[in-house]
Coordinates of N, CA and C in Angstrom, one line a residue:
X14 N -59.4 196.5 -18.9 CA -58.0 197.0 -18.7 C -57.4 196.4 -17.5
X15 N -56.2 196.0 -17.6 CA -55.5 195.4 -16.4 C -54.9 196.5 -15.6
X16 N -55.2 196.6 -14.3 CA -54.8 197.6 -13.4 C -53.8 197.1 -12.3
X17 N -53.8 195.8 -12.2 CA -52.9 195.2 -11.1 C -52.6 193.8 -11.5
X18 N -51.3 193.4 -11.3 CA -50.8 192.0 -11.5 C -50.3 191.5 -10.2
X19 N -50.9 190.3 -9.8 CA -50.5 189.6 -8.6 C -49.6 188.5 -9.0
X20 N -48.4 188.4 -8.3 CA -47.4 187.4 -8.7 C -47.1 186.5 -7.5
X21 N -47.1 185.2 -7.7 CA -46.5 184.2 -6.8 C -45.0 184.2 -7.1
X22 N -44.2 183.7 -6.3 CA -42.7 183.6 -6.5 C -42.2 182.2 -6.7
X23 N -42.4 181.3 -5.7 CA -41.9 180.0 -5.7 C -42.6 179.2 -6.8
X24 N -41.8 178.7 -7.8 CA -42.4 177.9 -8.9 C -42.9 178.8 -10.0
X25 N -42.9 180.1 -9.8 CA -43.3 181.1 -10.8 C -42.1 181.9 -11.3
X26 N -41.3 182.4 -10.4 CA -40.1 183.1 -10.9 C -39.0 182.1 -11.2
X27 N -39.1 180.9 -10.7 CA -38.0 179.9 -11.0 C -38.7 178.5 -11.0
X28 N -38.0 177.6 -11.6 CA -38.5 176.2 -11.7 C -38.6 175.5 -10.3
X29 N -39.8 175.2 -9.9 CA -39.9 174.7 -8.5 C -39.2 173.3 -8.4
X30 N -38.9 172.6 -9.5 CA -38.2 171.3 -9.4 C -36.8 171.5 -8.8
X31 N -36.3 172.7 -9.0 CA -34.9 173.0 -8.4 C -34.9 172.7 -6.9
X32 N -36.0 173.0 -6.2 CA -36.0 172.9 -4.8 C -37.1 172.0 -4.3
X33 N -37.8 171.3 -5.2 CA -39.0 170.5 -4.8 C -38.6 169.4 -3.7
X34 N -37.5 168.7 -3.9 CA -37.1 167.7 -2.9 C -36.8 168.3 -1.6
X35 N -36.1 169.4 -1.6 CA -35.8 170.1 -0.3 C -37.0 170.6 0.4
X36 N -37.9 171.3 -0.4 CA -39.1 171.8 0.2 C -40.0 170.7 0.9
X37 N -40.1 169.6 0.1 CA -41.0 168.5 0.6 C -40.4 167.8 1.9
X38 N -39.0 167.7 1.8 CA -38.3 167.2 3.0 C -38.5 168.1 4.2
X39 N -38.5 169.4 4.0 CA -38.7 170.3 5.1 C -40.1 170.2 5.7
X40 N -41.1 170.2 4.8 CA -42.5 170.1 5.2 C -42.7 168.8 5.9
X41 N -42.2 167.7 5.4 CA -42.4 166.4 6.1 C -41.8 166.4 7.4
X42 N -40.5 166.9 7.5 CA -39.8 166.8 8.8 C -40.5 167.7 9.9
X43 N -40.9 168.9 9.4 CA -41.6 169.8 10.3 C -42.9 169.2 10.9
X44 N -43.7 168.6 10.0 CA -44.9 167.9 10.4 C -44.6 166.8 11.4
X45 N -43.5 166.0 11.1 CA -43.1 164.9 12.0 C -42.8 165.4 13.4
X46 N -42.0 166.5 13.4 CA -41.6 167.0 14.7 C -42.7 167.7 15.5
X47 N -43.6 168.4 14.8 CA -44.7 169.1 15.5 C -45.8 168.1 16.0
X48 N -46.1 167.1 15.2 CA -47.2 166.2 15.5 C -46.7 164.9 16.1
X49 N -45.4 164.7 16.2 CA -44.8 163.5 16.8 C -45.4 162.2 16.0
X50 N -45.3 162.3 14.7 CA -45.7 161.1 13.9 C -44.5 160.7 13.0
X51 N -44.7 159.5 12.4 CA -43.6 159.0 11.6 C -43.5 159.7 10.3
X52 N -42.4 159.6 9.6 CA -42.2 160.2 8.3 C -43.3 159.7 7.3
X53 N -43.5 158.4 7.4 CA -44.5 157.8 6.5 C -45.9 158.4 6.7
X54 N -46.3 158.6 8.0 CA -47.6 159.1 8.3 C -47.6 160.6 7.9
X55 N -46.5 161.3 8.0 CA -46.5 162.7 7.7 C -46.6 162.9 6.1
X56 N -46.0 162.0 5.4 CA -46.1 162.1 3.9 C -47.5 161.8 3.5
X57 N -48.1 160.8 4.1 CA -49.5 160.5 3.8 C -50.5 161.6 4.1
X58 N -50.3 162.3 5.3 CA -51.1 163.4 5.7 C -50.9 164.6 4.7
X59 N -49.7 164.8 4.3 CA -49.5 165.9 3.4 C -50.1 165.6 2.0
X60 N -49.9 164.4 1.5 CA -50.5 164.1 0.2 C -52.0 164.2 0.3
X61 N -52.6 163.7 1.4 CA -54.1 163.8 1.5 C -54.6 165.2 1.5
X62 N -53.8 166.2 1.8 CA -54.2 167.6 1.8 C -53.5 168.4 0.7
X63 N -53.2 167.7 -0.4 CA -52.7 168.4 -1.6 C -51.3 168.9 -1.6
X64 N -50.5 168.3 -0.8 CA -49.0 168.7 -0.7 C -48.2 167.5 -1.2
X65 N -47.4 167.7 -2.3 CA -46.7 166.6 -2.9 C -45.2 167.0 -3.1
X66 N -44.4 166.0 -3.5 CA -43.0 166.3 -3.8 C -42.8 166.9 -5.2
X67 N -43.9 167.2 -5.9 CA -43.9 167.8 -7.2 C -45.2 168.6 -7.3
X68 N -45.1 169.6 -8.2 CA -46.3 170.4 -8.4 C -47.3 169.8 -9.3
X69 N -48.6 169.7 -8.9 CA -49.7 169.1 -9.7 C -50.8 170.2 -9.8
X70 N -51.8 170.0 -10.6 CA -52.9 170.9 -10.7 C -53.6 171.0 -9.3
X71 N -53.6 169.9 -8.6 CA -54.4 169.9 -7.3 C -53.5 170.3 -6.1
X72 N -52.2 170.7 -6.4 CA -51.3 171.1 -5.3 C -51.8 172.3 -4.5
X73 N -51.6 172.2 -3.2 CA -52.0 173.3 -2.3 C -50.7 173.7 -1.5
X74 N -50.9 174.8 -0.7 CA -49.8 175.3 0.0 C -49.6 174.6 1.4
X75 N -48.4 174.2 1.7 CA -48.1 173.6 3.0 C -48.2 174.6 4.1
X76 N -47.8 175.8 3.8 CA -47.9 176.9 4.8 C -49.4 177.1 5.2
X77 N -50.3 177.2 4.2 CA -51.7 177.4 4.5 C -52.3 176.2 5.3
X78 N -51.8 175.0 4.9 CA -52.3 173.8 5.6 C -51.8 173.8 7.0
X79 N -50.5 174.1 7.3 CA -50.0 174.1 8.6 C -50.8 175.1 9.5
X80 N -51.1 176.2 8.9 CA -51.9 177.3 9.6 C -53.3 176.8 9.9
X81 N -53.9 176.1 9.0 CA -55.3 175.5 9.2 C -55.4 174.6 10.4
X82 N -54.3 173.8 10.5 CA -54.3 172.8 11.6 C -53.7 173.3 12.9
X83 N -53.4 174.5 12.9 CA -52.9 175.2 14.2 C -51.5 175.0 14.5
X84 N -50.6 174.6 13.6 CA -49.2 174.5 13.8 C -48.6 175.9 13.9
X85 N -47.6 176.2 14.8 CA -47.0 177.5 15.0 C -46.4 178.1 13.8
X86 N -46.9 179.2 13.3 CA -46.4 179.8 12.1 C -45.0 180.3 12.2
X87 N -44.7 180.9 13.4 CA -43.3 181.4 13.6 C -42.3 180.3 13.6
X88 N -42.6 179.2 14.1 CA -41.6 178.1 14.1 C -41.4 177.5 12.7
X89 N -42.5 177.5 11.9 CA -42.4 177.0 10.5 C -41.5 178.0 9.7
X90 N -41.8 179.3 10.0 CA -41.0 180.4 9.3 C -39.5 180.2 9.6
X91 N -39.2 180.1 10.9 CA -37.8 180.0 11.3 C -37.1 178.7 10.8
X92 N -37.9 177.6 10.8 CA -37.3 176.3 10.3 C -37.0 176.4 8.8
X93 N -38.0 177.0 8.1 CA -37.8 177.0 6.6 C -36.7 178.0 6.2
X94 N -36.6 179.2 6.9 CA -35.6 180.1 6.6 C -34.2 179.6 6.9
X95 N -34.1 178.8 8.0 CA -32.8 178.2 8.4 C -32.3 177.2 7.4
X96 N -33.2 176.5 6.8 CA -32.8 175.3 6.0 C -33.0 175.5 4.5
X97 N -33.7 176.6 4.0 CA -33.8 176.8 2.6 C -32.5 177.2 1.9
X98 N -32.2 176.5 0.8 CA -30.9 176.8 0.1 C -31.2 177.5 -1.2
X99 N -31.1 178.8 -1.2 CA -31.4 179.5 -2.4 C -30.5 179.2 -3.6
X100 N -29.3 178.7 -3.3 CA -28.3 178.5 -4.4 C -28.7 177.2 -5.2
X101 N -29.7 176.5 -4.8 CA -30.2 175.4 -5.6 C -31.0 175.9 -6.9
X102 N -31.4 177.1 -6.8 CA -32.2 177.7 -8.0 C -31.3 177.8 -9.2
X103 N -31.7 177.3 -10.3 CA -31.0 177.5 -11.6 C -31.3 178.8 -12.2
X104 N -30.4 179.7 -12.2 CA -30.7 181.1 -12.8 C -31.0 181.0 -14.3
X105 N -30.5 180.1 -15.0 CA -30.7 180.0 -16.4 C -32.2 179.7 -16.7
X106 N -32.8 179.0 -15.8 CA -34.3 178.7 -16.1 C -35.2 179.6 -15.3
X107 N -34.7 180.7 -14.7 CA -35.5 181.6 -13.9 C -35.8 182.9 -14.7
X108 N -36.8 183.6 -14.3 CA -37.2 184.8 -15.0 C -36.1 185.9 -14.7
X109 N -36.0 186.9 -15.5 CA -35.0 187.9 -15.3 C -35.6 189.3 -14.9
X110 N -34.7 190.1 -14.5 CA -35.2 191.5 -14.1 C -35.8 192.2 -15.2
X111 N -35.3 192.0 -16.4 CA -35.9 192.6 -17.6 C -37.4 192.1 -17.8
X112 N -37.6 190.9 -17.6 CA -39.0 190.4 -17.7 C -39.9 191.0 -16.7
X113 N -39.5 191.2 -15.5 CA -40.3 191.9 -14.5 C -40.5 193.3 -14.9
X114 N -39.5 194.0 -15.4 CA -39.6 195.3 -15.9 C -40.7 195.4 -17.0
X115 N -40.7 194.4 -17.9 CA -41.7 194.4 -19.0 C -43.1 194.3 -18.4
X116 N -43.2 193.4 -17.4 CA -44.5 193.2 -16.7 C -45.0 194.5 -16.0
X117 N -44.0 195.1 -15.4 CA -44.3 196.4 -14.6 C -44.8 197.5 -15.6
X118 N -44.3 197.5 -16.8 CA -44.7 198.5 -17.8 C -46.2 198.3 -18.2
X119 N -46.7 197.1 -17.9 CA -48.1 196.8 -18.3 C -49.1 197.2 -17.2
X120 N -48.7 196.9 -15.9 CA -49.5 197.3 -14.7 C -48.7 197.2 -13.5
X121 N -49.1 197.9 -12.4 CA -48.4 197.7 -11.1 C -48.4 196.3 -10.7
X122 N -47.3 195.9 -9.9 CA -47.1 194.5 -9.5 C -47.2 194.4 -8.0
X123 N -47.7 193.3 -7.5 CA -47.6 193.0 -6.1 C -47.3 191.5 -6.0
X124 N -46.6 191.1 -4.9 CA -46.2 189.7 -4.7 C -47.1 189.2 -3.6
X125 N -47.7 188.0 -3.7 CA -48.4 187.3 -2.7 C -47.8 185.9 -2.6
X126 N -47.2 185.6 -1.5 CA -46.5 184.4 -1.3 C -46.7 183.7 0.0
X127 N -46.8 182.4 0.1 CA -47.0 181.7 1.3 C -45.6 181.4 1.9
X128 N -44.5 181.9 1.3 CA -43.2 181.9 1.8 C -43.0 183.0 2.8
X129 N -41.9 183.1 3.5 CA -41.6 184.2 4.4 C -41.0 185.4 3.6
X130 N -41.2 186.6 4.2 CA -40.6 187.7 3.5 C -39.1 187.6 3.3
X131 N -38.4 187.1 4.4 CA -37.0 187.0 4.2 C -36.5 186.1 3.1
X132 N -37.2 184.9 3.0 CA -36.9 184.0 2.0 C -37.2 184.6 0.6
X133 N -38.3 185.3 0.5 CA -38.7 186.0 -0.8 C -37.6 187.0 -1.2
X134 N -37.2 187.8 -0.2 CA -36.1 188.8 -0.5 C -34.8 188.1 -0.9
X135 N -34.5 187.0 -0.2 CA -33.3 186.3 -0.6 C -33.4 185.8 -2.0
X136 N -34.5 185.2 -2.4 CA -34.7 184.7 -3.7 C -34.6 185.8 -4.8
X137 N -35.3 186.9 -4.6 CA -35.2 188.0 -5.5 C -33.8 188.6 -5.6
X138 N -33.1 188.7 -4.5 CA -31.7 189.2 -4.5 C -30.8 188.2 -5.3
X139 N -31.0 186.9 -5.1 CA -30.2 185.9 -5.8 C -30.5 186.0 -7.3
X140 N -31.8 186.2 -7.7 CA -32.1 186.3 -9.1 C -31.8 187.7 -9.7
X141 N -31.3 188.6 -8.8 CA -31.0 190.0 -9.2 C -32.2 190.7 -9.8
X142 N -33.4 190.6 -9.1 CA -34.6 191.2 -9.4 C -34.8 192.4 -8.5
X143 N -35.1 193.6 -9.0 CA -35.2 194.8 -8.3 C -36.6 194.8 -7.5
X144 N -36.5 194.9 -6.2 CA -37.7 194.9 -5.4 C -38.6 196.2 -5.6
X145 N -37.9 197.2 -6.1 CA -38.7 198.4 -6.4 C -39.8 198.3 -7.4
X146 N -39.8 197.2 -8.2 CA -40.8 197.0 -9.2 C -42.1 196.6 -8.5
X147 N -42.1 196.3 -7.2 CA -43.3 195.8 -6.6 C -43.9 196.8 -5.6
X148 N -45.2 197.0 -5.8 CA -46.0 197.9 -5.0 C -46.2 197.4 -3.6
X149 N -46.3 196.1 -3.5 CA -46.5 195.5 -2.2 C -46.0 194.1 -2.1
X150 N -45.6 193.6 -0.9 CA -45.1 192.3 -0.7 C -45.9 191.7 0.5
X151 N -46.8 190.7 0.1 CA -47.7 190.1 1.1 C -47.2 188.7 1.3
X152 N -46.7 188.4 2.4 CA -46.1 187.0 2.7 C -46.8 186.4 3.9
X153 N -46.5 185.1 4.1 CA -47.1 184.4 5.2 C -46.8 184.9 6.6
X154 N -45.7 185.6 6.7 CA -45.3 186.1 8.1 C -45.6 187.6 8.3
X155 N -45.9 188.3 7.2 CA -46.2 189.7 7.5 C -47.7 190.1 7.1
X156 N -48.4 189.0 6.8 CA -49.8 189.2 6.5 C -50.7 188.1 7.0
X157 N -50.7 188.0 8.3 CA -51.4 186.9 9.0 C -52.5 187.5 9.8
X158 N -53.7 187.0 9.7 CA -54.8 187.5 10.5 C -55.5 186.3 11.2
X159 N -55.8 186.5 12.5 CA -56.3 185.4 13.3 C -55.4 184.2 13.3
X160 N -54.1 184.4 13.2 CA -53.1 183.3 13.3 C -53.0 182.5 12.0
X161 N -53.7 182.9 11.0 CA -53.7 182.1 9.7 C -53.4 183.0 8.5
X162 N -52.8 182.3 7.5 CA -52.5 183.0 6.3 C -53.3 182.3 5.2
X163 N -54.0 183.1 4.4 CA -54.9 182.6 3.3 C -54.7 183.5 2.1
X164 N -54.2 182.9 1.0 CA -54.1 183.7 -0.2 C -55.4 184.2 -0.7
X165 N -56.5 183.5 -0.5 CA -57.8 183.9 -1.0 C -58.2 185.1 -0.3
X166 N -58.0 185.2 1.0 CA -58.4 186.4 1.8 C -57.5 187.6 1.4
X167 N -56.2 187.3 1.2 CA -55.3 188.4 0.9 C -55.7 189.0 -0.5
X168 N -56.0 188.1 -1.5 CA -56.4 188.6 -2.8 C -57.6 189.6 -2.6
X169 N -58.6 189.2 -1.8 CA -59.8 190.0 -1.7 C -59.5 191.3 -1.0
X170 N -58.6 191.3 0.0 CA -58.3 192.5 0.7 C -57.4 193.4 -0.2
X171 N -56.6 192.9 -1.0 CA -55.8 193.7 -1.9 C -56.7 194.5 -2.9
X172 N -57.7 193.8 -3.4 CA -58.7 194.5 -4.3 C -59.4 195.6 -3.6
X173 N -59.8 195.3 -2.3 CA -60.5 196.3 -1.5 C -59.5 197.5 -1.3
X174 N -58.3 197.2 -0.9 CA -57.3 198.3 -0.6 C -57.0 199.1 -1.8
X175 N -56.9 198.5 -3.0 CA -56.6 199.2 -4.2 C -57.9 199.8 -4.9
X176 N -59.1 199.5 -4.4 CA -60.3 200.0 -5.0 C -60.5 199.4 -6.4
X177 N -60.2 198.1 -6.6 CA -60.3 197.5 -7.9 C -61.3 196.4 -8.0
X178 N -61.8 196.2 -9.1 CA -62.7 195.0 -9.4 C -61.9 193.9 -9.9
X179 N -62.4 192.7 -9.7 CA -61.7 191.5 -10.1 C -61.3 191.5 -11.6
X180 N -62.2 192.0 -12.4 CA -62.0 192.0 -13.8 C -60.8 192.8 -14.3
X181 N -60.3 193.6 -13.4 CA -59.1 194.5 -13.7 C -57.8 193.9 -13.1
X182 N -57.9 192.7 -12.6 CA -56.7 192.1 -11.9 C -56.4 190.8 -12.5
X183 N -55.1 190.5 -12.7 CA -54.7 189.1 -13.1 C -53.7 188.6 -12.1
X184 N -53.7 187.3 -11.9 CA -52.7 186.6 -11.1 C -51.9 185.6 -11.9
X185 N -50.6 185.5 -11.6 CA -49.7 184.6 -12.2 C -49.1 183.7 -11.2
X186 N -49.2 182.4 -11.4 CA -48.7 181.5 -10.4 C -48.6 180.1 -10.9
X187 N -48.0 179.2 -10.1 CA -47.8 177.8 -10.6 C -48.8 176.8 -9.9
X188 N -49.7 177.3 -9.0 CA -50.6 176.4 -8.4 C -52.0 176.9 -8.6
X189 N -52.9 176.0 -9.1 CA -54.2 176.5 -9.5 C -55.0 176.9 -8.2
X190 N -55.1 176.1 -7.2 CA -55.9 176.4 -6.1 C -55.4 177.6 -5.2
X191 N -54.1 177.8 -5.2 CA -53.5 178.8 -4.4 C -53.4 180.2 -5.1
X192 N -53.1 180.1 -6.4 CA -52.7 181.3 -7.2 C -53.8 181.7 -8.2
X193 N -54.5 180.8 -8.8 CA -55.4 181.1 -9.9 C -56.9 181.2 -9.4
X194 N -57.3 180.1 -8.7 CA -58.8 180.1 -8.3 C -59.2 181.3 -7.5
X195 N -58.4 181.8 -6.6 CA -58.8 182.9 -5.8 C -59.2 184.2 -6.6
X196 N -58.4 184.4 -7.7 CA -58.7 185.6 -8.5 C -59.9 185.3 -9.4
X197 N -60.0 184.1 -9.9 CA -61.2 183.7 -10.7 C -62.5 183.8 -9.9
X198 N -62.4 183.5 -8.6 CA -63.6 183.6 -7.8 C -64.0 185.1 -7.6
X199 N -63.0 186.0 -7.8 CA -63.3 187.4 -7.6 C -63.6 188.1 -9.0
X200 N -63.7 187.3 -10.0 CA -64.0 187.8 -11.3 C -62.8 188.2 -12.2
X201 N -61.6 187.8 -11.7 CA -60.4 188.2 -12.5 C -59.9 187.0 -13.3
X202 N -58.7 187.1 -13.8 CA -58.1 186.1 -14.7 C -56.8 185.7 -14.1
X203 N -56.6 184.4 -14.2 CA -55.3 183.8 -13.8 C -54.5 183.1 -14.9
X204 N -53.2 183.1 -14.7 CA -52.4 182.5 -15.7 C -51.5 181.5 -15.0
X205 N -51.6 180.2 -15.3 CA -50.8 179.1 -14.7 C -49.5 179.0 -15.5
X206 N -48.4 179.1 -14.8 CA -47.1 179.0 -15.4 C -46.3 177.9 -14.6
X207 N -45.3 177.3 -15.4 CA -44.4 176.4 -14.7 C -43.0 176.5 -15.1
X208 N -42.7 177.4 -16.0 CA -41.4 177.6 -16.5 C -41.2 179.0 -17.1
X209 N -40.0 179.4 -17.5 CA -39.6 180.7 -18.1 C -40.4 180.9 -19.4
X210 N -40.5 179.9 -20.2 CA -41.2 180.0 -21.5 C -42.7 180.4 -21.3
X211 N -43.3 179.7 -20.3 CA -44.7 180.1 -20.0 C -44.8 181.5 -19.6
X212 N -43.9 182.0 -18.7 CA -43.9 183.4 -18.2 C -43.8 184.4 -19.4
X213 N -42.9 184.1 -20.3 CA -42.7 184.9 -21.5 C -44.0 185.0 -22.3
X214 N -44.7 183.9 -22.4 CA -46.0 183.9 -23.2 C -47.1 184.7 -22.5
X215 N -47.1 184.7 -21.2 CA -48.1 185.5 -20.4 C -47.8 187.0 -20.6
X216 N -46.5 187.4 -20.6 CA -46.2 188.8 -20.8 C -46.7 189.2 -22.1
X217 N -46.6 188.4 -23.2 CA -47.0 188.8 -24.5 C -48.6 188.9 -24.5
X218 N -49.2 187.9 -23.9 CA -50.7 187.9 -23.8 C -51.2 189.2 -23.1
X219 N -50.6 189.5 -22.0 CA -51.0 190.7 -21.3 C -50.8 192.0 -22.1
X220 N -49.7 192.1 -22.8 CA -49.5 193.2 -23.7 C -50.6 193.4 -24.7
X221 N -51.2 192.3 -25.2 CA -52.2 192.3 -26.2 C -53.6 192.5 -25.7
X222 N -53.8 192.5 -24.4 CA -55.1 192.6 -23.8 C -55.6 194.1 -24.0

């Protein structure tokens, strides 16, 4: 029985291609500025660590990578919030409030995102999705321990907090290593999505479980 659904937002609620170029440019420029390296070297470094200008199965989180190498989380948060353009998101290809309501009727929902809380709130507001559907909002700026954000650790602590076993939890996201593998490692199930159609199929699958 499913007792909790963990949701990613970027690339899950909307098509990541809408903002892929912008995101990668921001990640590249931030790394250039912080490490005093060329754009070419920054791109090479990001690619070597699973960060690309498009989502692939092996894609990883730039926020988690920056945290791992000791770059200042608060500066990355401020830089991203200042430059992220929510209006680039195509609402026609994004999930709707009704879809989130359908999911909420299956099990309680929480969001776990490597984005900042303010950016997540801005995205949900832009998509007209009611925040009240979510039991918790775990983001890179409000859930950091030891100066680092790790989705794998957050997943584990959510299960402990809720008193749940992995088999009773599912995760929905667009990146295998960040969104799916952590719950699989805990005995749960993950659903990889990349568009609105995928999300609709997952809702139907969960209803039938």
